[in-house]
JSON list of C-alpha atoms and ligand atoms in Angstrom, two decimals:
[
{"chain": "A", "resi": 4, "resn": "MET", "atom": "CA", "xyz": [79.55, 93.14, 47.27]},
{"chain": "A", "resi": 5, "resn": "ASP", "atom": "CA", "xyz": [82.46, 94.38, 49.32]},
{"chain": "A", "resi": 6, "resn": "ILE", "atom": "CA", "xyz": [81.84, 96.21, 52.56]},
{"chain": "A", "resi": 7, "resn": "ASN", "atom": "CA", "xyz": [83.05, 99.50, 51.15]},
{"chain": "A", "resi": 8, "resn": "GLN", "atom": "CA", "xyz": [80.12, 99.51, 48.78]},
{"chain": "A", "resi": 9, "resn": "PHE", "atom": "CA", "xyz": [77.80, 99.33, 51.81]},
{"chain": "A", "resi": 10, "resn": "ILE", "atom": "CA", "xyz": [79.75, 102.08, 53.56]},
{"chain": "A", "resi": 11, "resn": "LYS", "atom": "CA", "xyz": [79.46, 104.21, 50.43]},
{"chain": "A", "resi": 12, "resn": "LYS", "atom": "CA", "xyz": [75.72, 103.57, 50.19]},
{"chain": "A", "resi": 13, "resn": "SER", "atom": "CA", "xyz": [75.10, 104.33, 53.90]},
{"chain": "A", "resi": 14, "resn": "ARG", "atom": "CA", "xyz": [73.14, 107.51, 54.45]},
{"chain": "A", "resi": 15, "resn": "SER", "atom": "CA", "xyz": [74.12, 110.28, 56.84]},
{"chain": "A", "resi": 16, "resn": "ILE", "atom": "CA", "xyz": [72.25, 113.33, 58.16]},
{"chain": "A", "resi": 17, "resn": "THR", "atom": "CA", "xyz": [68.98, 111.43, 58.19]},
{"chain": "A", "resi": 18, "resn": "GLY", "atom": "CA", "xyz": [67.52, 113.06, 61.29]},
{"chain": "A", "resi": 19, "resn": "ASP", "atom": "CA", "xyz": [64.72, 115.51, 61.90]},
{"chain": "A", "resi": 20, "resn": "LEU", "atom": "CA", "xyz": [66.67, 118.74, 61.55]},
{"chain": "A", "resi": 21, "resn": "LYS", "atom": "CA", "xyz": [65.50, 121.89, 63.28]},
{"chain": "A", "resi": 22, "resn": "ASN", "atom": "CA", "xyz": [66.63, 125.46, 62.72]},
{"chain": "A", "resi": 23, "resn": "PHE", "atom": "CA", "xyz": [69.26, 126.81, 65.09]},
{"chain": "A", "resi": 24, "resn": "ARG", "atom": "CA", "xyz": [70.68, 130.33, 65.04]},
{"chain": "A", "resi": 25, "resn": "LEU", "atom": "CA", "xyz": [73.33, 132.19, 67.01]},
{"chain": "A", "resi": 26, "resn": "GLU", "atom": "CA", "xyz": [70.57, 134.54, 68.22]},
{"chain": "A", "resi": 27, "resn": "ASP", "atom": "CA", "xyz": [68.80, 131.56, 69.81]},
{"chain": "A", "resi": 28, "resn": "ALA", "atom": "CA", "xyz": [71.85, 130.51, 71.82]},
{"chain": "A", "resi": 29, "resn": "PRO", "atom": "CA", "xyz": [71.67, 131.53, 75.50]},
{"chain": "A", "resi": 30, "resn": "ASP", "atom": "CA", "xyz": [74.64, 133.00, 77.35]},
{"chain": "A", "resi": 31, "resn": "SER", "atom": "CA", "xyz": [75.40, 129.77, 79.17]},
{"chain": "A", "resi": 32, "resn": "PRO", "atom": "CA", "xyz": [76.27, 126.56, 77.29]},
{"chain": "A", "resi": 33, "resn": "PHE", "atom": "CA", "xyz": [74.80, 124.63, 80.21]},
{"chain": "A", "resi": 34, "resn": "ASP", "atom": "CA", "xyz": [71.43, 126.24, 79.55]},
{"chain": "A", "resi": 35, "resn": "LEU", "atom": "CA", "xyz": [71.70, 125.26, 75.91]},
{"chain": "A", "resi": 36, "resn": "PHE", "atom": "CA", "xyz": [72.77, 121.73, 76.81]},
{"chain": "A", "resi": 37, "resn": "THR", "atom": "CA", "xyz": [69.77, 121.49, 79.12]},
{"chain": "A", "resi": 38, "resn": "THR", "atom": "CA", "xyz": [67.38, 122.70, 76.41]},
{"chain": "A", "resi": 39, "resn": "TRP", "atom": "CA", "xyz": [68.83, 120.39, 73.79]},
{"chain": "A", "resi": 40, "resn": "TYR", "atom": "CA", "xyz": [68.89, 117.42, 76.17]},
{"chain": "A", "resi": 41, "resn": "GLN", "atom": "CA", "xyz": [65.28, 117.93, 77.22]},
{"chain": "A", "resi": 42, "resn": "TYR", "atom": "CA", "xyz": [64.24, 118.22, 73.58]},
{"chain": "A", "resi": 43, "resn": "ALA", "atom": "CA", "xyz": [66.18, 115.07, 72.65]},
{"chain": "A", "resi": 44, "resn": "TYR", "atom": "CA", "xyz": [64.67, 113.17, 75.56]},
{"chain": "A", "resi": 45, "resn": "ASP", "atom": "CA", "xyz": [61.12, 114.28, 74.77]},
{"chain": "A", "resi": 46, "resn": "TYR", "atom": "CA", "xyz": [61.67, 113.52, 71.09]},
{"chain": "A", "resi": 47, "resn": "GLY", "atom": "CA", "xyz": [62.56, 109.95, 71.96]},
{"chain": "A", "resi": 48, "resn": "VAL", "atom": "CA", "xyz": [66.26, 109.99, 71.12]},
{"chain": "A", "resi": 49, "resn": "GLU", "atom": "CA", "xyz": [67.60, 106.63, 72.27]},
{"chain": "A", "resi": 50, "resn": "GLU", "atom": "CA", "xyz": [70.22, 106.80, 75.00]},
{"chain": "A", "resi": 51, "resn": "PRO", "atom": "CA", "xyz": [70.76, 110.55, 74.87]},
{"chain": "A", "resi": 52, "resn": "HIS", "atom": "CA", "xyz": [73.04, 110.20, 77.90]},
{"chain": "A", "resi": 53, "resn": "SER", "atom": "CA", "xyz": [75.51, 108.01, 76.01]},
{"chain": "A", "resi": 54, "resn": "MET", "atom": "CA", "xyz": [78.64, 109.97, 75.25]},
{"chain": "A", "resi": 55, "resn": "THR", "atom": "CA", "xyz": [82.13, 109.27, 74.00]},
{"chain": "A", "resi": 56, "resn": "LEU", "atom": "CA", "xyz": [84.92, 110.10, 76.43]},
{"chain": "A", "resi": 57, "resn": "CYS", "atom": "CA", "xyz": [88.31, 110.77, 74.87]},
{"chain": "A", "resi": 58, "resn": "THR", "atom": "CA", "xyz": [91.42, 110.50, 76.98]},
{"chain": "A", "resi": 59, "resn": "VAL", "atom": "CA", "xyz": [95.12, 110.55, 76.17]},
{"chain": "A", "resi": 60, "resn": "ASP", "atom": "CA", "xyz": [97.58, 107.82, 77.12]},
{"chain": "A", "resi": 61, "resn": "ALA", "atom": "CA", "xyz": [101.09, 108.27, 78.48]},
{"chain": "A", "resi": 62, "resn": "ASP", "atom": "CA", "xyz": [102.52, 108.34, 74.94]},
{"chain": "A", "resi": 63, "resn": "GLY", "atom": "CA", "xyz": [100.10, 111.05, 73.85]},
{"chain": "A", "resi": 64, "resn": "PHE", "atom": "CA", "xyz": [97.86, 108.70, 71.87]},
{"chain": "A", "resi": 65, "resn": "PRO", "atom": "CA", "xyz": [94.17, 109.54, 72.18]},
{"chain": "A", "resi": 66, "resn": "ASP", "atom": "CA", "xyz": [91.76, 106.82, 73.30]},
{"chain": "A", "resi": 67, "resn": "SER", "atom": "CA", "xyz": [87.97, 106.79, 73.44]},
{"chain": "A", "resi": 68, "resn": "ARG", "atom": "CA", "xyz": [85.00, 104.82, 74.66]},
{"chain": "A", "resi": 69, "resn": "VAL", "atom": "CA", "xyz": [81.28, 105.29, 75.28]},
{"chain": "A", "resi": 70, "resn": "LEU", "atom": "CA", "xyz": [80.13, 106.10, 78.82]},
{"chain": "A", "resi": 71, "resn": "ILE", "atom": "CA", "xyz": [76.94, 107.18, 80.51]},
{"chain": "A", "resi": 72, "resn": "LEU", "atom": "CA", "xyz": [76.48, 110.79, 81.55]},
{"chain": "A", "resi": 73, "resn": "LYS", "atom": "CA", "xyz": [75.31, 110.71, 85.16]},
{"chain": "A", "resi": 74, "resn": "LYS", "atom": "CA", "xyz": [74.39, 114.34, 85.64]},
{"chain": "A", "resi": 75, "resn": "ILE", "atom": "CA", "xyz": [75.33, 117.89, 84.80]},
{"chain": "A", "resi": 76, "resn": "ASP", "atom": "CA", "xyz": [75.44, 121.10, 86.77]},
{"chain": "A", "resi": 77, "resn": "GLU", "atom": "CA", "xyz": [76.99, 124.51, 86.13]},
{"chain": "A", "resi": 78, "resn": "ARG", "atom": "CA", "xyz": [80.42, 123.07, 86.98]},
{"chain": "A", "resi": 79, "resn": "GLY", "atom": "CA", "xyz": [80.45, 120.25, 84.49]},
{"chain": "A", "resi": 80, "resn": "PHE", "atom": "CA", "xyz": [79.51, 116.83, 83.19]},
{"chain": "A", "resi": 81, "resn": "TYR", "atom": "CA", "xyz": [79.69, 113.78, 85.48]},
{"chain": "A", "resi": 82, "resn": "PHE", "atom": "CA", "xyz": [80.48, 110.15, 84.76]},
{"chain": "A", "resi": 83, "resn": "ALA", "atom": "CA", "xyz": [81.70, 107.26, 86.90]},
{"chain": "A", "resi": 84, "resn": "SER", "atom": "CA", "xyz": [84.22, 104.50, 86.37]},
{"chain": "A", "resi": 85, "resn": "GLY", "atom": "CA", "xyz": [86.81, 102.32, 88.06]},
{"chain": "A", "resi": 86, "resn": "SER", "atom": "CA", "xyz": [90.10, 104.07, 88.76]},
{"chain": "A", "resi": 87, "resn": "GLU", "atom": "CA", "xyz": [92.03, 100.91, 87.81]},
{"chain": "A", "resi": 88, "resn": "SER", "atom": "CA", "xyz": [90.59, 100.78, 84.30]},
{"chain": "A", "resi": 89, "resn": "VAL", "atom": "CA", "xyz": [92.58, 101.97, 81.32]},
{"chain": "A", "resi": 90, "resn": "LYS", "atom": "CA", "xyz": [90.70, 105.26, 81.31]},
{"chain": "A", "resi": 91, "resn": "GLY", "atom": "CA", "xyz": [91.18, 105.61, 85.08]},
{"chain": "A", "resi": 92, "resn": "ARG", "atom": "CA", "xyz": [94.93, 105.30, 84.72]},
{"chain": "A", "resi": 93, "resn": "GLN", "atom": "CA", "xyz": [94.99, 107.61, 81.74]},
{"chain": "A", "resi": 94, "resn": "LEU", "atom": "CA", "xyz": [93.01, 110.20, 83.70]},
{"chain": "A", "resi": 95, "resn": "ASP", "atom": "CA", "xyz": [95.42, 109.91, 86.62]},
{"chain": "A", "resi": 96, "resn": "ASN", "atom": "CA", "xyz": [98.27, 110.69, 84.29]},
{"chain": "A", "resi": 97, "resn": "ASN", "atom": "CA", "xyz": [96.50, 113.31, 82.18]},
{"chain": "A", "resi": 98, "resn": "PRO", "atom": "CA", "xyz": [93.08, 114.69, 83.12]},
{"chain": "A", "resi": 99, "resn": "LYS", "atom": "CA", "xyz": [92.62, 116.56, 79.81]},
{"chain": "A", "resi": 100, "resn": "VAL", "atom": "CA", "xyz": [89.60, 115.07, 78.07]},
{"chain": "A", "resi": 101, "resn": "ALA", "atom": "CA", "xyz": [86.94, 115.52, 75.44]},
{"chain": "A", "resi": 102, "resn": "LEU", "atom": "CA", "xyz": [83.33, 114.36, 75.39]},
{"chain": "A", "resi": 103, "resn": "ASN", "atom": "CA", "xyz": [81.12, 113.88, 72.38]},
{"chain": "A", "resi": 104, "resn": "PHE", "atom": "CA", "xyz": [77.37, 113.44, 72.19]},
{"chain": "A", "resi": 105, "resn": "TYR", "atom": "CA", "xyz": [75.74, 112.55, 68.86]},
{"chain": "A", "resi": 106, "resn": "TRP", "atom": "CA", "xyz": [71.97, 112.45, 68.59]},
{"chain": "A", "resi": 107, "resn": "LYS", "atom": "CA", "xyz": [71.45, 111.21, 65.07]},
{"chain": "A", "resi": 108, "resn": "GLU", "atom": "CA", "xyz": [67.66, 111.41, 65.24]},
{"chain": "A", "resi": 109, "resn": "LEU", "atom": "CA", "xyz": [68.08, 115.18, 65.44]},
{"chain": "A", "resi": 110, "resn": "GLY", "atom": "CA", "xyz": [71.40, 115.71, 63.62]},
{"chain": "A", "resi": 111, "resn": "LYS", "atom": "CA", "xyz": [72.83, 117.22, 66.77]},
{"chain": "A", "resi": 112, "resn": "GLN", "atom": "CA", "xyz": [76.40, 116.87, 68.00]},
{"chain": "A", "resi": 113, "resn": "ILE", "atom": "CA", "xyz": [77.84, 118.38, 71.18]},
{"chain": "A", "resi": 114, "resn": "ARG", "atom": "CA", "xyz": [81.60, 118.52, 71.71]},
{"chain": "A", "resi": 115, "resn": "VAL", "atom": "CA", "xyz": [83.08, 119.25, 75.11]},
{"chain": "A", "resi": 116, "resn": "ARG", "atom": "CA", "xyz": [86.75, 119.85, 75.99]},
{"chain": "A", "resi": 117, "resn": "GLY", "atom": "CA", "xyz": [87.97, 120.19, 79.53]},
{"chain": "A", "resi": 118, "resn": "THR", "atom": "CA", "xyz": [89.55, 118.64, 82.58]},
{"chain": "A", "resi": 119, "resn": "ALA", "atom": "CA", "xyz": [88.31, 115.58, 84.47]},
{"chain": "A", "resi": 120, "resn": "VAL", "atom": "CA", "xyz": [88.30, 116.09, 88.23]},
{"chain": "A", "resi": 121, "resn": "ALA", "atom": "CA", "xyz": [87.77, 113.19, 90.64]},
{"chain": "A", "resi": 122, "resn": "MET", "atom": "CA", "xyz": [85.06, 113.81, 93.23]},
{"chain": "A", "resi": 123, "resn": "ASP", "atom": "CA", "xyz": [85.49, 113.34, 96.98]},
{"chain": "A", "resi": 124, "resn": "ARG", "atom": "CA", "xyz": [85.29, 109.95, 98.70]},
{"chain": "A", "resi": 125, "resn": "GLU", "atom": "CA", "xyz": [81.77, 110.50, 100.05]},
{"chain": "A", "resi": 126, "resn": "THR", "atom": "CA", "xyz": [80.42, 111.24, 96.56]},
{"chain": "A", "resi": 127, "resn": "ASN", "atom": "CA", "xyz": [82.20, 108.23, 95.09]},
{"chain": "A", "resi": 128, "resn": "ILE", "atom": "CA", "xyz": [80.97, 105.86, 97.77]},
{"chain": "A", "resi": 129, "resn": "GLY", "atom": "CA", "xyz": [77.43, 107.22, 97.51]},
{"chain": "A", "resi": 130, "resn": "ASP", "atom": "CA", "xyz": [77.45, 106.67, 93.77]},
{"chain": "A", "resi": 131, "resn": "PHE", "atom": "CA", "xyz": [78.89, 103.18, 94.11]},
{"chain": "A", "resi": 132, "resn": "LEU", "atom": "CA", "xyz": [76.23, 102.15, 96.61]},
{"chain": "A", "resi": 133, "resn": "ASN", "atom": "CA", "xyz": [73.56, 103.39, 94.20]},
{"chain": "A", "resi": 134, "resn": "CYS", "atom": "CA", "xyz": [74.79, 101.16, 91.38]},
{"chain": "A", "resi": 135, "resn": "GLY", "atom": "CA", "xyz": [72.99, 97.90, 90.62]},
{"chain": "A", "resi": 136, "resn": "GLN", "atom": "CA", "xyz": [74.36, 94.68, 92.04]},
{"chain": "A", "resi": 137, "resn": "THR", "atom": "CA", "xyz": [76.02, 93.39, 88.87]},
{"chain": "A", "resi": 138, "resn": "LYS", "atom": "CA", "xyz": [77.79, 96.67, 88.27]},
{"chain": "A", "resi": 139, "resn": "ARG", "atom": "CA", "xyz": [79.04, 96.71, 91.87]},
{"chain": "A", "resi": 140, "resn": "ALA", "atom": "CA", "xyz": [80.12, 93.07, 91.65]},
{"chain": "A", "resi": 141, "resn": "PHE", "atom": "CA", "xyz": [82.07, 93.75, 88.48]},
{"chain": "A", "resi": 142, "resn": "ALA", "atom": "CA", "xyz": [83.68, 96.82, 90.04]},
{"chain": "A", "resi": 143, "resn": "LEU", "atom": "CA", "xyz": [84.72, 94.77, 93.06]},
{"chain": "A", "resi": 144, "resn": "THR", "atom": "CA", "xyz": [86.70, 92.41, 90.84]},
{"chain": "A", "resi": 145, "resn": "HIS", "atom": "CA", "xyz": [89.06, 95.35, 90.15]},
{"chain": "A", "resi": 146, "resn": "LYS", "atom": "CA", "xyz": [89.67, 93.83, 86.75]},
{"chain": "A", "resi": 147, "resn": "GLN", "atom": "CA", "xyz": [88.12, 96.23, 84.25]},
{"chain": "A", "resi": 148, "resn": "SER", "atom": "CA", "xyz": [90.14, 96.42, 81.02]},
{"chain": "A", "resi": 149, "resn": "GLN", "atom": "CA", "xyz": [92.51, 93.62, 82.04]},
{"chain": "A", "resi": 150, "resn": "PRO", "atom": "CA", "xyz": [93.00, 90.57, 79.80]},
{"chain": "A", "resi": 151, "resn": "ALA", "atom": "CA", "xyz": [90.83, 87.56, 80.74]},
{"chain": "A", "resi": 152, "resn": "ASN", "atom": "CA", "xyz": [91.63, 83.94, 79.94]},
{"chain": "A", "resi": 153, "resn": "THR", "atom": "CA", "xyz": [88.09, 82.65, 79.46]},
{"chain": "A", "resi": 154, "resn": "LEU", "atom": "CA", "xyz": [84.44, 83.70, 79.80]},
{"chain": "A", "resi": 155, "resn": "GLN", "atom": "CA", "xyz": [84.19, 81.08, 82.54]},
{"chain": "A", "resi": 156, "resn": "GLU", "atom": "CA", "xyz": [86.87, 82.88, 84.54]},
{"chain": "A", "resi": 157, "resn": "ILE", "atom": "CA", "xyz": [84.80, 86.07, 84.30]},
{"chain": "A", "resi": 158, "resn": "ASP", "atom": "CA", "xyz": [81.57, 84.25, 85.30]},
{"chain": "A", "resi": 159, "resn": "GLU", "atom": "CA", "xyz": [83.22, 82.63, 88.32]},
{"chain": "A", "resi": 160, "resn": "LYS", "atom": "CA", "xyz": [84.77, 85.86, 89.59]},
{"chain": "A", "resi": 161, "resn": "LEU", "atom": "CA", "xyz": [81.49, 87.71, 89.09]},
{"chain": "A", "resi": 162, "resn": "HIS", "atom": "CA", "xyz": [79.60, 85.00, 90.97]},
{"chain": "A", "resi": 163, "resn": "GLU", "atom": "CA", "xyz": [82.12, 85.19, 93.82]},
{"chain": "A", "resi": 164, "resn": "LYS", "atom": "CA", "xyz": [81.62, 88.96, 94.12]},
{"chain": "A", "resi": 165, "resn": "GLU", "atom": "CA", "xyz": [77.84, 88.68, 93.89]},
{"chain": "A", "resi": 166, "resn": "GLN", "atom": "CA", "xyz": [77.88, 86.19, 96.75]},
{"chain": "A", "resi": 167, "resn": "PHE", "atom": "CA", "xyz": [80.13, 88.56, 98.68]},
{"chain": "A", "resi": 168, "resn": "LEU", "atom": "CA", "xyz": [77.66, 91.41, 98.11]},
{"chain": "A", "resi": 169, "resn": "LEU", "atom": "CA", "xyz": [74.75, 89.29, 99.32]},
{"chain": "A", "resi": 170, "resn": "LYS", "atom": "CA", "xyz": [76.56, 88.95, 102.65]},
{"chain": "A", "resi": 171, "resn": "ASN", "atom": "CA", "xyz": [77.98, 92.49, 102.59]},
{"chain": "A", "resi": 172, "resn": "PRO", "atom": "CA", "xyz": [75.36, 94.64, 100.84]},
{"chain": "A", "resi": 173, "resn": "ASN", "atom": "CA", "xyz": [77.02, 97.88, 101.95]},
{"chain": "A", "resi": 174, "resn": "ALA", "atom": "CA", "xyz": [80.52, 96.92, 100.90]},
{"chain": "A", "resi": 175, "resn": "ILE", "atom": "CA", "xyz": [82.31, 99.89, 99.45]},
{"chain": "A", "resi": 176, "resn": "ASN", "atom": "CA", "xyz": [84.89, 100.19, 96.75]},
{"chain": "A", "resi": 177, "resn": "ASP", "atom": "CA", "xyz": [87.52, 102.88, 97.02]},
{"chain": "A", "resi": 178, "resn": "ASN", "atom": "CA", "xyz": [88.39, 102.50, 93.37]},
{"chain": "A", "resi": 179, "resn": "TRP", "atom": "CA", "xyz": [85.01, 103.69, 92.12]},
{"chain": "A", "resi": 180, "resn": "ILE", "atom": "CA", "xyz": [85.35, 107.31, 91.07]},
{"chain": "A", "resi": 181, "resn": "VAL", "atom": "CA", "xyz": [82.87, 109.92, 89.96]},
{"chain": "A", "resi": 182, "resn": "TYR", "atom": "CA", "xyz": [84.60, 112.36, 87.64]},
{"chain": "A", "resi": 183, "resn": "ARG", "atom": "CA", "xyz": [83.41, 115.81, 86.70]},
{"chain": "A", "resi": 184, "resn": "VAL", "atom": "CA", "xyz": [84.51, 117.13, 83.34]},
{"chain": "A", "resi": 185, "resn": "GLU", "atom": "CA", "xyz": [84.99, 120.84, 83.83]},
{"chain": "A", "resi": 186, "resn": "PRO", "atom": "CA", "xyz": [84.77, 122.37, 80.37]},
{"chain": "A", "resi": 187, "resn": "PHE", "atom": "CA", "xyz": [86.56, 125.30, 78.82]},
{"chain": "A", "resi": 188, "resn": "GLU", "atom": "CA", "xyz": [84.98, 124.80, 75.41]},
{"chain": "A", "resi": 189, "resn": "ILE", "atom": "CA", "xyz": [81.61, 123.42, 74.25]},
{"chain": "A", "resi": 190, "resn": "GLU", "atom": "CA", "xyz": [80.45, 123.29, 70.66]},
{"chain": "A", "resi": 191, "resn": "PHE", "atom": "CA", "xyz": [76.86, 122.76, 69.57]},
{"chain": "A", "resi": 192, "resn": "PHE", "atom": "CA", "xyz": [76.43, 121.44, 66.03]},
{"chain": "A", "resi": 193, "resn": "GLN", "atom": "CA", "xyz": [73.09, 121.33, 64.25]},
{"chain": "A", "resi": 194, "resn": "ALA", "atom": "CA", "xyz": [73.22, 119.48, 60.94]},
{"chain": "A", "resi": 195, "resn": "ARG", "atom": "CA", "xyz": [71.29, 120.79, 57.93]},
{"chain": "A", "resi": 196, "resn": "MET", "atom": "CA", "xyz": [70.30, 119.04, 54.73]},
{"chain": "A", "resi": 197, "resn": "ASP", "atom": "CA", "xyz": [71.99, 121.74, 52.66]},
{"chain": "A", "resi": 198, "resn": "TYR", "atom": "CA", "xyz": [75.26, 121.15, 54.56]},
{"chain": "A", "resi": 199, "resn": "LYS", "atom": "CA", "xyz": [75.15, 124.67, 55.97]},
{"chain": "A", "resi": 200, "resn": "HIS", "atom": "CA", "xyz": [75.46, 123.10, 59.40]},
{"chain": "A", "resi": 201, "resn": "VAL", "atom": "CA", "xyz": [75.14, 125.54, 62.26]},
{"chain": "A", "resi": 202, "resn": "ARG", "atom": "CA", "xyz": [78.04, 125.39, 64.70]},
{"chain": "A", "resi": 203, "resn": "ILE", "atom": "CA", "xyz": [78.21, 127.53, 67.79]},
{"chain": "A", "resi": 204, "resn": "LYS", "atom": "CA", "xyz": [81.25, 127.30, 70.00]},
{"chain": "A", "resi": 205, "resn": "TYR", "atom": "CA", "xyz": [81.33, 128.56, 73.57]},
{"chain": "A", "resi": 206, "resn": "SER", "atom": "CA", "xyz": [84.73, 129.32, 75.10]},
{"chain": "A", "resi": 207, "resn": "LEU", "atom": "CA", "xyz": [85.41, 130.19, 78.71]},
{"chain": "A", "resi": 208, "resn": "HIS", "atom": "CA", "xyz": [87.40, 133.40, 79.21]},
{"chain": "A", "resi": 209, "resn": "GLU", "atom": "CA", "xyz": [87.95, 134.63, 82.77]},
{"chain": "A", "resi": 210, "resn": "SER", "atom": "CA", "xyz": [84.78, 132.94, 84.00]},
{"chain": "A", "resi": 211, "resn": "ILE", "atom": "CA", "xyz": [82.68, 134.33, 81.13]},
{"chain": "A", "resi": 212, "resn": "TRP", "atom": "CA", "xyz": [81.36, 132.15, 78.33]},
{"chain": "A", "resi": 213, "resn": "GLU", "atom": "CA", "xyz": [81.85, 133.71, 74.91]},
{"chain": "A", "resi": 214, "resn": "LYS", "atom": "CA", "xyz": [80.14, 132.28, 71.87]},
{"chain": "A", "resi": 215, "resn": "VAL", "atom": "CA", "xyz": [81.02, 132.36, 68.22]},
{"chain": "A", "resi": 216, "resn": "LEU", "atom": "CA", "xyz": [79.57, 130.99, 65.01]},
{"chain": "A", "resi": 217, "resn": "LEU", "atom": "CA", "xyz": [81.88, 128.60, 63.15]},
{"chain": "A", "resi": 218, "resn": "TRP", "atom": "CA", "xyz": [82.12, 127.77, 59.51]},
{"chain": "A", "resi": 219, "resn": "PRO", "atom": "CA", "xyz": [80.52, 124.40, 58.83]},
{"chain": "B", "resi": 12, "resn": "FMN", "atom": "C1", "xyz": [76.22, 102.44, 76.18]},
{"chain": "B", "resi": 12, "resn": "FMN", "atom": "C2", "xyz": [77.44, 102.20, 77.01]},
{"chain": "B", "resi": 12, "resn": "FMN", "atom": "C3", "xyz": [77.54, 102.79, 78.26]},
{"chain": "B", "resi": 12, "resn": "FMN", "atom": "C4", "xyz": [78.68, 102.58, 79.05]},
{"chain": "B", "resi": 12, "resn": "FMN", "atom": "N1", "xyz": [78.76, 103.22, 80.27]},
{"chain": "B", "resi": 12, "resn": "FMN", "atom": "C5", "xyz": [79.90, 103.08, 81.00]},
{"chain": "B", "resi": 12, "resn": "FMN", "atom": "C6", "xyz": [80.05, 103.81, 82.22]},
{"chain": "B", "resi": 12, "resn": "FMN", "atom": "O1", "xyz": [79.20, 104.64, 82.61]},
{"chain": "B", "resi": 12, "resn": "FMN", "atom": "N2", "xyz": [81.20, 103.61, 82.93]},
{"chain": "B", "resi": 12, "resn": "FMN", "atom": "C7", "xyz": [82.19, 102.76, 82.50]},
{"chain": "B", "resi": 12, "resn": "FMN", "atom": "O2", "xyz": [83.21, 102.63, 83.20]},
{"chain": "B", "resi": 12, "resn": "FMN", "atom": "N3", "xyz": [82.07, 102.07, 81.35]},
{"chain": "B", "resi": 12, "resn": "FMN", "atom": "C8", "xyz": [80.95, 102.21, 80.58]},
{"chain": "B", "resi": 12, "resn": "FMN", "atom": "N4", "xyz": [80.83, 101.53, 79.39]},
{"chain": "B", "resi": 12, "resn": "FMN", "atom": "C9", "xyz": [81.96, 100.65, 78.96]},
{"chain": "B", "resi": 12, "resn": "FMN", "atom": "C10", "xyz": [83.06, 101.50, 78.30]},
{"chain": "B", "resi": 12, "resn": "FMN", "atom": "O3", "xyz": [82.70, 101.85, 76.98]},
{"chain": "B", "resi": 12, "resn": "FMN", "atom": "C11", "xyz": [84.41, 100.77, 78.27]},
{"chain": "B", "resi": 12, "resn": "FMN", "atom": "O4", "xyz": [84.30, 99.56, 77.58]},
{"chain": "B", "resi": 12, "resn": "FMN", "atom": "C12", "xyz": [84.94, 100.46, 79.67]},
{"chain": "B", "resi": 12, "resn": "FMN", "atom": "O5", "xyz": [84.69, 101.53, 80.57]},
{"chain": "B", "resi": 12, "resn": "FMN", "atom": "C13", "xyz": [86.44, 100.20, 79.63]},
{"chain": "B", "resi": 12, "resn": "FMN", "atom": "O6", "xyz": [87.10, 101.33, 79.11]},
{"chain": "B", "resi": 12, "resn": "FMN", "atom": "P1", "xyz": [88.67, 101.55, 79.32]},
{"chain": "B", "resi": 12, "resn": "FMN", "atom": "O7", "xyz": [89.33, 100.25, 78.98]},
{"chain": "B", "resi": 12, "resn": "FMN", "atom": "O8", "xyz": [89.04, 102.63, 78.37]},
{"chain": "B", "resi": 12, "resn": "FMN", "atom": "O9", "xyz": [88.86, 101.93, 80.76]},
{"chain": "B", "resi": 12, "resn": "FMN", "atom": "C14", "xyz": [79.72, 101.73, 78.57]},
{"chain": "B", "resi": 12, "resn": "FMN", "atom": "C15", "xyz": [79.62, 101.16, 77.30]},
{"chain": "B", "resi": 12, "resn": "FMN", "atom": "C16", "xyz": [78.50, 101.40, 76.53]},
{"chain": "B", "resi": 12, "resn": "FMN", "atom": "C17", "xyz": [78.45, 100.78, 75.13]}
]
């Protein structure tokens, strides 16, 4: 059977779908994110902090990849990455981004649009030093997203940096950046079996979040 038959037979909207109404949405999208995240976590959603980050390259082509959400506060959503990576260079050139969370177990999607702002050096260094050894060793290669000749080349470079870290456990890396995505728009999507999906979009107007129901 050709793969398109499997794609056609694949099921969607299989999660445990709860009711969600505009009246239930708080004034702040961060409060709603917090409630939804806590619920997803308690429910047992796998990797609820995995999110897709969309950036735009110098030619205006969008790009995307999965990252880990490190934290949120009322200013935004935080992630960390190397500034020399493809995304790092794209962010340097154009900080306009989108994030997407999809929690299929609950049929929930959260879409965020905003600007990625690099944090100060102290924050970045603190975050770097908190990373596990392998992550730090990889970051110290300064090679993320570059072409590699062989797996052996990667292993050898990683080993070299791990040895370096054993001797210099507090080595820092000025190319490790914590970014905060400061949103101007956040949409909460709750899927329903009857396709009357509930979509509530928050938009920031003069420091006030306004919310509106969207057609599914
Ligand atoms: C579940 C998961 C979590 C990830 N978390 C991160 C992360 O927090 N930071 C990061 O730089 N890359 C992370 N990655 C790797 C990115 O998806 C990506 O491959 C890498 O950052 C290079 O992206 P770029 O070439 O667009 O810069 C993660 C990948 C997966 C699948």
